PDB file of C-alpha atoms in Angstrom:
ATOM      1  CA  MET A  11      29.484  51.291 -75.304  1.00 52.00           C
ATOM      2  CA  SER A  12      30.005  50.485 -71.631  1.00 68.00           C
ATOM      3  CA  GLN A  13      31.718  52.984 -69.359  1.00 90.00           C
ATOM      4  CA  ASN A  14      33.539  52.838 -66.061  1.00 92.00           C
ATOM      5  CA  ILE A  15      32.314  55.266 -63.413  1.00 95.00           C
ATOM      6  CA  HIS A  16      34.732  55.801 -60.530  1.00 96.00           C
ATOM      7  CA  TYR A  17      33.962  57.301 -57.135  1.00 97.00           C
ATOM      8  CA  GLU A  18      37.421  57.591 -55.633  1.00 96.00           C
ATOM      9  CA  ASN A  19      39.780  59.793 -53.627  1.00 97.00           C
ATOM     10  CA  ARG A  20      37.061  62.119 -52.388  1.00 97.00           C
ATOM     11  CA  GLU A  21      34.320  62.706 -49.842  1.00 98.00           C
ATOM     12  CA  ILE A  22      30.666  62.995 -50.851  1.00 98.00           C
ATOM     13  CA  GLN A  23      27.986  64.227 -48.490  1.00 98.00           C
ATOM     14  CA  GLY A  24      24.188  64.125 -48.705  1.00 98.00           C
ATOM     15  CA  GLU A  25      23.953  62.939 -52.298  1.00 98.00           C
ATOM     16  CA  ARG A  26      22.034  60.153 -54.029  1.00 98.00           C
ATOM     17  CA  LEU A  27      24.192  57.782 -56.039  1.00 97.00           C
ATOM     18  CA  GLU A  28      22.191  55.849 -58.627  1.00 97.00           C
ATOM     19  CA  LEU A  29      24.245  52.829 -59.672  1.00 97.00           C
ATOM     20  CA  THR A  30      21.629  51.585 -62.116  1.00 96.00           C
ATOM     21  CA  ASP A  31      22.904  51.996 -65.667  1.00 95.00           C
ATOM     22  CA  LYS A  32      23.112  48.497 -67.185  1.00 92.00           C
ATOM     23  CA  GLU A  33      25.733  49.759 -69.638  1.00 93.00           C
ATOM     24  CA  ALA A  34      28.089  51.032 -66.910  1.00 95.00           C
ATOM     25  CA  SER A  35      30.444  49.593 -64.310  1.00 95.00           C
ATOM     26  CA  TYR A  36      30.711  51.344 -60.957  1.00 96.00           C
ATOM     27  CA  TRP A  37      33.816  51.452 -58.778  1.00 96.00           C
ATOM     28  CA  LEU A  38      33.574  52.606 -55.153  1.00 96.00           C
ATOM     29  CA  GLY A  39      37.012  53.679 -54.034  1.00 95.00           C
ATOM     30  CA  PRO A  40      39.773  53.502 -53.373  1.00 95.00           C
ATOM     31  CA  ASN A  41      39.828  56.176 -50.674  1.00 96.00           C
ATOM     32  CA  LEU A  42      36.136  57.102 -50.840  1.00 98.00           C
ATOM     33  CA  THR A  43      34.057  58.535 -47.979  1.00 98.00           C
ATOM     34  CA  LEU A  44      30.282  58.849 -48.197  1.00 98.00           C
ATOM     35  CA  ARG A  45      28.372  60.712 -45.470  1.00 98.00           C
ATOM     36  CA  GLY A  46      24.590  60.777 -45.271  1.00 98.00           C
ATOM     37  CA  CYS A  47      24.235  59.506 -48.814  1.00 98.00           C
ATOM     38  CA  THR A  48      21.760  57.139 -50.439  1.00 98.00           C
ATOM     39  CA  VAL A  49      23.377  54.479 -52.612  1.00 98.00           C
ATOM     40  CA  VAL A  50      20.974  52.701 -54.975  1.00 98.00           C
ATOM     41  CA  ILE A  51      22.358  49.492 -56.503  1.00 97.00           C
ATOM     42  CA  GLY A  52      20.629  48.234 -59.626  1.00 97.00           C
ATOM     43  CA  VAL A  53      23.396  46.356 -61.443  1.00 96.00           C
ATOM     44  CA  GLY A  54      24.953  42.917 -61.092  1.00 92.00           C
ATOM     45  CA  ARG A  55      28.165  42.123 -59.274  1.00 89.00           C
ATOM     46  CA  ARG A  56      30.268  42.260 -62.434  1.00 91.00           C
ATOM     47  CA  GLN A  57      29.274  45.899 -62.798  1.00 95.00           C
ATOM     48  CA  PHE A  58      29.739  46.829 -59.155  1.00 94.00           C
ATOM     49  CA  VAL A  59      33.223  46.885 -57.622  1.00 93.00           C
ATOM     50  CA  PRO A  60      33.580  47.983 -53.975  1.00 93.00           C
ATOM     51  CA  MET A  61      37.312  48.728 -53.665  1.00 93.00           C
ATOM     52  CA  TRP A  62      37.721  50.385 -50.255  1.00 94.00           C
ATOM     53  CA  GLY A  63      36.166  53.299 -48.459  1.00 96.00           C
ATOM     54  CA  THR A  64      33.926  54.392 -45.590  1.00 98.00           C
ATOM     55  CA  LEU A  65      30.165  54.889 -45.581  1.00 98.00           C
ATOM     56  CA  ILE A  66      28.784  56.854 -42.617  1.00 98.00           C
ATOM     57  CA  ASP A  67      25.058  57.280 -41.899  1.00 98.00           C
ATOM     58  CA  CYS A  68      24.174  56.150 -45.411  1.00 98.00           C
ATOM     59  CA  THR A  69      21.242  54.191 -46.827  1.00 98.00           C
ATOM     60  CA  ILE A  70      22.167  51.313 -49.131  1.00 98.00           C
ATOM     61  CA  GLU A  71      19.213  50.204 -51.224  1.00 98.00           C
ATOM     62  CA  ALA A  72      19.359  47.141 -53.466  1.00 98.00           C
ATOM     63  CA  LYS A  73      16.950  47.536 -56.378  1.00 96.00           C
ATOM     64  CA  ARG A  74      17.904  44.039 -57.524  1.00 95.00           C
ATOM     65  CA  GLN A  75      19.416  41.244 -55.471  1.00 96.00           C
ATOM     66  CA  VAL A  76      23.047  41.858 -54.564  1.00 96.00           C
ATOM     67  CA  GLU A  77      24.791  38.494 -54.534  1.00 96.00           C
ATOM     68  CA  ASP A  78      28.148  36.784 -54.096  1.00 95.00           C
ATOM     69  CA  LEU A  79      30.011  39.943 -53.190  1.00 93.00           C
ATOM     70  CA  TRP A  80      32.527  40.703 -50.461  1.00 93.00           C
ATOM     71  CA  TRP A  81      32.081  44.138 -48.920  1.00 95.00           C
ATOM     72  CA  THR A  82      34.800  43.400 -46.385  1.00 94.00           C
ATOM     73  CA  ARG A  83      37.096  46.151 -47.682  1.00 94.00           C
ATOM     74  CA  MET A  84      34.413  48.759 -46.978  1.00 96.00           C
ATOM     75  CA  ARG A  85      33.648  50.256 -43.575  1.00 98.00           C
ATOM     76  CA  PHE A  86      29.993  50.868 -42.727  1.00 98.00           C
ATOM     77  CA  GLU A  87      29.108  53.038 -39.734  1.00 98.00           C
ATOM     78  CA  GLY A  88      25.503  53.828 -38.812  1.00 98.00           C
ATOM     79  CA  CYS A  89      24.149  52.691 -42.174  1.00 98.00           C
ATOM     80  CA  ARG A  90      20.732  51.293 -43.100  1.00 98.00           C
ATOM     81  CA  PHE A  91      20.385  48.474 -45.632  1.00 98.00           C
ATOM     82  CA  LYS A  92      17.289  47.771 -47.714  1.00 98.00           C
ATOM     83  CA  GLY A  93      16.559  45.124 -50.340  1.00 98.00           C
ATOM     84  CA  ARG A  94      17.819  41.600 -50.965  1.00 98.00           C
ATOM     85  CA  TYR A  95      21.366  40.352 -50.316  1.00 98.00           C
ATOM     86  CA  SER A  96      22.643  36.819 -50.894  1.00 98.00           C
ATOM     87  CA  GLY A  97      26.152  35.551 -50.253  1.00 97.00           C
ATOM     88  CA  VAL A  98      27.400  38.998 -49.216  1.00 97.00           C
ATOM     89  CA  GLY A  99      30.138  39.435 -46.617  1.00 96.00           C
ATOM     90  CA  PHE A 100      30.435  42.394 -44.254  1.00 97.00           C
ATOM     91  CA  GLY A 101      33.026  43.429 -41.681  1.00 96.00           C
ATOM     92  CA  GLN A 102      36.740  42.737 -41.622  1.00 93.00           C
ATOM     93  CA  ARG A 103      38.378  39.498 -42.742  1.00 90.00           C
ATOM     94  CA  VAL A 104      41.880  39.857 -41.377  1.00 86.00           C
ATOM     95  CA  GLY A 105      44.586  39.053 -43.890  1.00 82.00           C
ATOM     96  CA  VAL A 106      42.213  37.914 -46.646  1.00 82.00           C
ATOM     97  CA  ASP A 107      41.548  40.937 -48.831  1.00 74.00           C
ATOM     98  CA  THR A 108      44.179  43.270 -50.263  1.00 81.00           C
ATOM     99  CA  TRP A 109      42.765  46.182 -48.271  1.00 85.00           C
ATOM    100  CA  TRP A 110      41.253  44.186 -45.422  1.00 88.00           C
ATOM    101  CA  GLN A 111      42.343  46.770 -42.847  1.00 91.00           C
ATOM    102  CA  HIS A 112      39.825  49.247 -44.276  1.00 92.00           C
ATOM    103  CA  GLY A 113      36.875  46.914 -43.693  1.00 94.00           C
ATOM    104  CA  GLY A 114      34.446  46.980 -40.791  1.00 96.00           C
ATOM    105  CA  ILE A 115      30.835  47.360 -39.770  1.00 98.00           C
ATOM    106  CA  ALA A 116      29.189  48.871 -36.677  1.00 98.00           C
ATOM    107  CA  ASN A 117      25.839  50.343 -35.611  1.00 98.00           C
ATOM    108  CA  CYS A 118      24.085  49.299 -38.813  1.00 98.00           C
ATOM    109  CA  ASP A 119      20.431  48.404 -39.404  1.00 98.00           C
ATOM    110  CA  PHE A 120      19.410  45.439 -41.578  1.00 98.00           C
ATOM    111  CA  SER A 121      15.826  45.250 -40.306  1.00 98.00           C
ATOM    112  CA  GLU A 122      14.457  46.216 -43.743  1.00 98.00           C
ATOM    113  CA  ALA A 123      16.785  43.872 -45.649  1.00 98.00           C
ATOM    114  CA  ARG A 124      16.520  40.249 -46.652  1.00 98.00           C
ATOM    115  CA  LEU A 125      19.749  38.389 -45.957  1.00 98.00           C
ATOM    116  CA  ASP A 126      20.573  34.884 -47.149  1.00 98.00           C
ATOM    117  CA  LEU A 127      23.939  33.211 -46.579  1.00 96.00           C
ATOM    118  CA  CYS A 128      25.348  36.594 -45.624  1.00 97.00           C
ATOM    119  CA  SER A 129      28.226  36.688 -43.176  1.00 96.00           C
ATOM    120  CA  PHE A 130      29.611  39.200 -40.704  1.00 98.00           C
ATOM    121  CA  HIS A 131      33.295  39.232 -39.787  1.00 96.00           C
ATOM    122  CA  GLY A 132      35.390  40.788 -37.034  1.00 95.00           C
ATOM    123  CA  CYS A 133      32.585  42.916 -35.630  1.00 96.00           C
ATOM    124  CA  ASP A 134      30.414  43.339 -32.531  1.00 97.00           C
ATOM    125  CA  MET A 135      27.027  41.908 -33.484  1.00 97.00           C
ATOM    126  CA  ARG A 136      25.427  43.679 -30.537  1.00 97.00           C
ATOM    127  CA  THR A 137      25.641  46.868 -32.621  1.00 98.00           C
ATOM    128  CA  ILE A 138      23.916  45.286 -35.637  1.00 98.00           C
ATOM    129  CA  GLN A 139      20.124  45.282 -35.991  1.00 98.00           C
ATOM    130  CA  LEU A 140      19.263  42.053 -37.799  1.00 98.00           C
ATOM    131  CA  PRO A 141      16.227  41.085 -39.889  1.00 98.00           C
ATOM    132  CA  LYS A 142      13.572  38.954 -38.225  1.00 97.00           C
ATOM    133  CA  TRP A 143      12.065  35.635 -39.314  1.00 97.00           C
ATOM    134  CA  PRO A 144      11.898  34.324 -42.012  1.00 98.00           C
ATOM    135  CA  CYS A 145      15.540  35.414 -41.771  1.00 98.00           C
ATOM    136  CA  PHE A 146      17.540  33.910 -38.938  1.00 98.00           C
ATOM    137  CA  THR A 147      21.089  34.563 -37.812  1.00 98.00           C
ATOM    138  CA  LEU A 148      23.548  32.170 -36.222  1.00 96.00           C
ATOM    139  CA  LEU A 149      25.882  34.038 -33.863  1.00 97.00           C
ATOM    140  CA  GLU A 150      29.488  32.908 -33.358  1.00 96.00           C
ATOM    141  CA  PRO A 151      29.226  29.751 -35.507  1.00 94.00           C
ATOM    142  CA  LEU A 152      32.696  28.462 -34.627  1.00 92.00           C
ATOM    143  CA  LYS A 153      32.106  28.798 -30.879  1.00 93.00           C
ATOM    144  CA  HIS A 154      28.667  27.185 -31.013  1.00 93.00           C
ATOM    145  CA  GLY A 155      29.545  24.644 -33.693  1.00 89.00           C
ATOM    146  CA  PRO A 156      29.958  21.590 -31.429  1.00 91.00           C
ATOM    147  CA  GLU A 157      26.593  22.248 -29.795  1.00 93.00           C
ATOM    148  CA  LEU A 158      24.903  22.713 -33.163  1.00 92.00           C
ATOM    149  CA  LEU A 159      26.325  19.476 -34.527  1.00 89.00           C
ATOM    150  CA  SER A 160      25.394  17.510 -31.420  1.00 92.00           C
ATOM    151  CA  VAL A 161      21.695  17.478 -32.406  1.00 92.00           C
ATOM    152  CA  PRO A 162      19.880  16.264 -35.533  1.00 93.00           C
ATOM    153  CA  TRP A 163      18.777  18.741 -38.220  1.00 92.00           C
ATOM    154  CA  PRO A 164      15.925  18.299 -40.679  1.00 92.00           C
ATOM    155  CA  GLY A 165      16.488  17.605 -44.354  1.00 90.00           C
ATOM    156  CA  ASP A 166      19.924  18.405 -45.720  1.00 91.00           C
ATOM    157  CA  PHE A 167      20.378  21.508 -43.584  1.00 90.00           C
ATOM    158  CA  PHE A 168      23.665  21.751 -41.687  1.00 82.00           C
ATOM    159  CA  PRO A 169      24.217  25.135 -40.035  1.00 86.00           C
ATOM    160  CA  VAL A 170      27.982  24.963 -39.593  1.00 85.00           C
ATOM    161  CA  THR A 171      31.098  23.280 -41.010  1.00 78.00           C
ATOM    162  CA  LEU A 172      33.976  22.594 -38.628  1.00 72.00           C
ATOM    163  CA  GLN A 173      36.301  20.548 -40.823  1.00 75.00           C
ATOM    164  CA  GLY A 174      37.769  20.728 -44.293  1.00 71.00           C
ATOM    165  CA  PRO A 175      38.539  23.679 -46.576  1.00 74.00           C
ATOM    166  CA  ARG A 176      35.150  25.306 -45.935  1.00 72.00           C
ATOM    167  CA  LYS A 177      35.322  25.189 -42.162  1.00 75.00           C
ATOM    168  CA  GLU A 178      34.295  28.241 -40.194  1.00 81.00           C
ATOM    169  CA  ARG A 179      36.766  31.096 -39.916  1.00 82.00           C
ATOM    170  CA  PRO A 180      37.539  32.362 -36.397  1.00 87.00           C
ATOM    171  CA  ASP A 181      36.651  35.920 -37.438  1.00 91.00           C
ATOM    172  CA  ARG A 182      33.124  35.043 -38.605  1.00 94.00           C
ATOM    173  CA  ALA A 183      30.849  36.686 -36.073  1.00 97.00           C
ATOM    174  CA  ALA A 184      27.541  35.611 -37.614  1.00 97.00           C
ATOM    175  CA  LEU A 185      25.872  33.913 -40.553  1.00 96.00           C
ATOM    176  CA  THR A 186      22.360  34.823 -41.706  1.00 97.00           C
ATOM    177  CA  PHE A 187      19.918  32.606 -43.601  1.00 97.00           C
ATOM    178  CA  TYR A 188      16.633  33.267 -45.402  1.00 98.00           C
ATOM    179  CA  ALA A 189      14.361  30.399 -44.416  1.00 97.00           C
ATOM    180  CA  PRO A 190      12.318  30.057 -47.670  1.00 97.00           C
ATOM    181  CA  ALA A 191      15.553  29.811 -49.676  1.00 97.00           C
ATOM    182  CA  GLU A 192      16.912  27.224 -47.240  1.00 96.00           C
ATOM    183  CA  VAL A 193      13.707  25.216 -47.598  1.00 96.00           C
ATOM    184  CA  LYS A 194      14.410  24.895 -51.331  1.00 96.00           C
ATOM    185  CA  ARG A 195      18.073  24.041 -50.824  1.00 95.00           C
ATOM    186  CA  SER A 196      17.614  21.522 -48.030  1.00 94.00           C
ATOM    187  CA  GLY A 197      14.296  19.835 -48.805  1.00 94.00           C
ATOM    188  CA  VAL A 198      12.880  20.701 -45.387  1.00 94.00           C
ATOM    189  CA  SER A 199       9.563  22.292 -44.500  1.00 95.00           C
ATOM    190  CA  LEU A 200       9.401  25.820 -43.152  1.00 96.00           C
ATOM    191  CA  GLU A 201       7.801  24.543 -39.962  1.00 96.00           C
ATOM    192  CA  GLU A 202      10.547  21.949 -39.397  1.00 95.00           C
ATOM    193  CA  LEU A 203      13.257  24.531 -39.945  1.00 95.00           C
ATOM    194  CA  LYS A 204      11.689  27.052 -37.600  1.00 96.00           C
ATOM    195  CA  ALA A 205      11.275  24.451 -34.858  1.00 96.00           C
ATOM    196  CA  ALA A 206      14.917  23.422 -35.277  1.00 95.00           C
ATOM    197  CA  VAL A 207      16.386  26.912 -34.971  1.00 95.00           C
ATOM    198  CA  GLU A 208      14.140  27.813 -32.039  1.00 96.00           C
ATOM    199  CA  ARG A 209      16.091  25.321 -29.888  1.00 96.00           C
ATOM    200  CA  PHE A 210      18.998  27.747 -29.528  1.00 96.00           C
ATOM    201  CA  ASP A 211      19.059  31.194 -27.955  1.00 95.00           C
ATOM    202  CA  PHE A 212      22.160  32.170 -29.968  1.00 96.00           C
ATOM    203  CA  ILE A 213      20.163  31.958 -33.200  1.00 96.00           C
ATOM    204  CA  VAL A 214      18.471  35.324 -33.704  1.00 96.00           C
ATOM    205  CA  ARG A 215      15.086  35.180 -35.418  1.00 94.00           C
TER     206      ARG A 215
END
């Protein structure tokens, strides 16, 4: 029988949280503070519910790929991320989530993580250590959108959308891609993609 495990309305310091039981669902928050903890995630998104809370100087380790999950109601300060993340949002999306005002991210290290189609919102990217190639990160996509769309791109790869329901939000500070995954999606070679992104100094690689 599955069980719900809640971490809420408390502060935890220096502990290791193993969120790995396939028969359990884990809820972080509301009103949770973790300090100097290690959070190991080994379950899918249906079993992992980040409500709202603050993680300070923590290590977040994905034992399996974390995907299609908004962490924009959680605040991360001085945290280190490890493992694979796809379609995950960080930061603060103003007015979108029920508890959006609790979200945020600053002074965090993703150098040991693999990020694909992950977005950062309402934050100062100068405080974020990003993964290197074959990951690459487009800074301020809305601001740089016209310049990006003024040049040809290989295959079916289009780095930014400026019109329609999926157009870039003003609060999106960055968008990160994993090049091998984009090669499969866009039908472009790794060499072509690398040469294309190297044209711009606002694409971190």
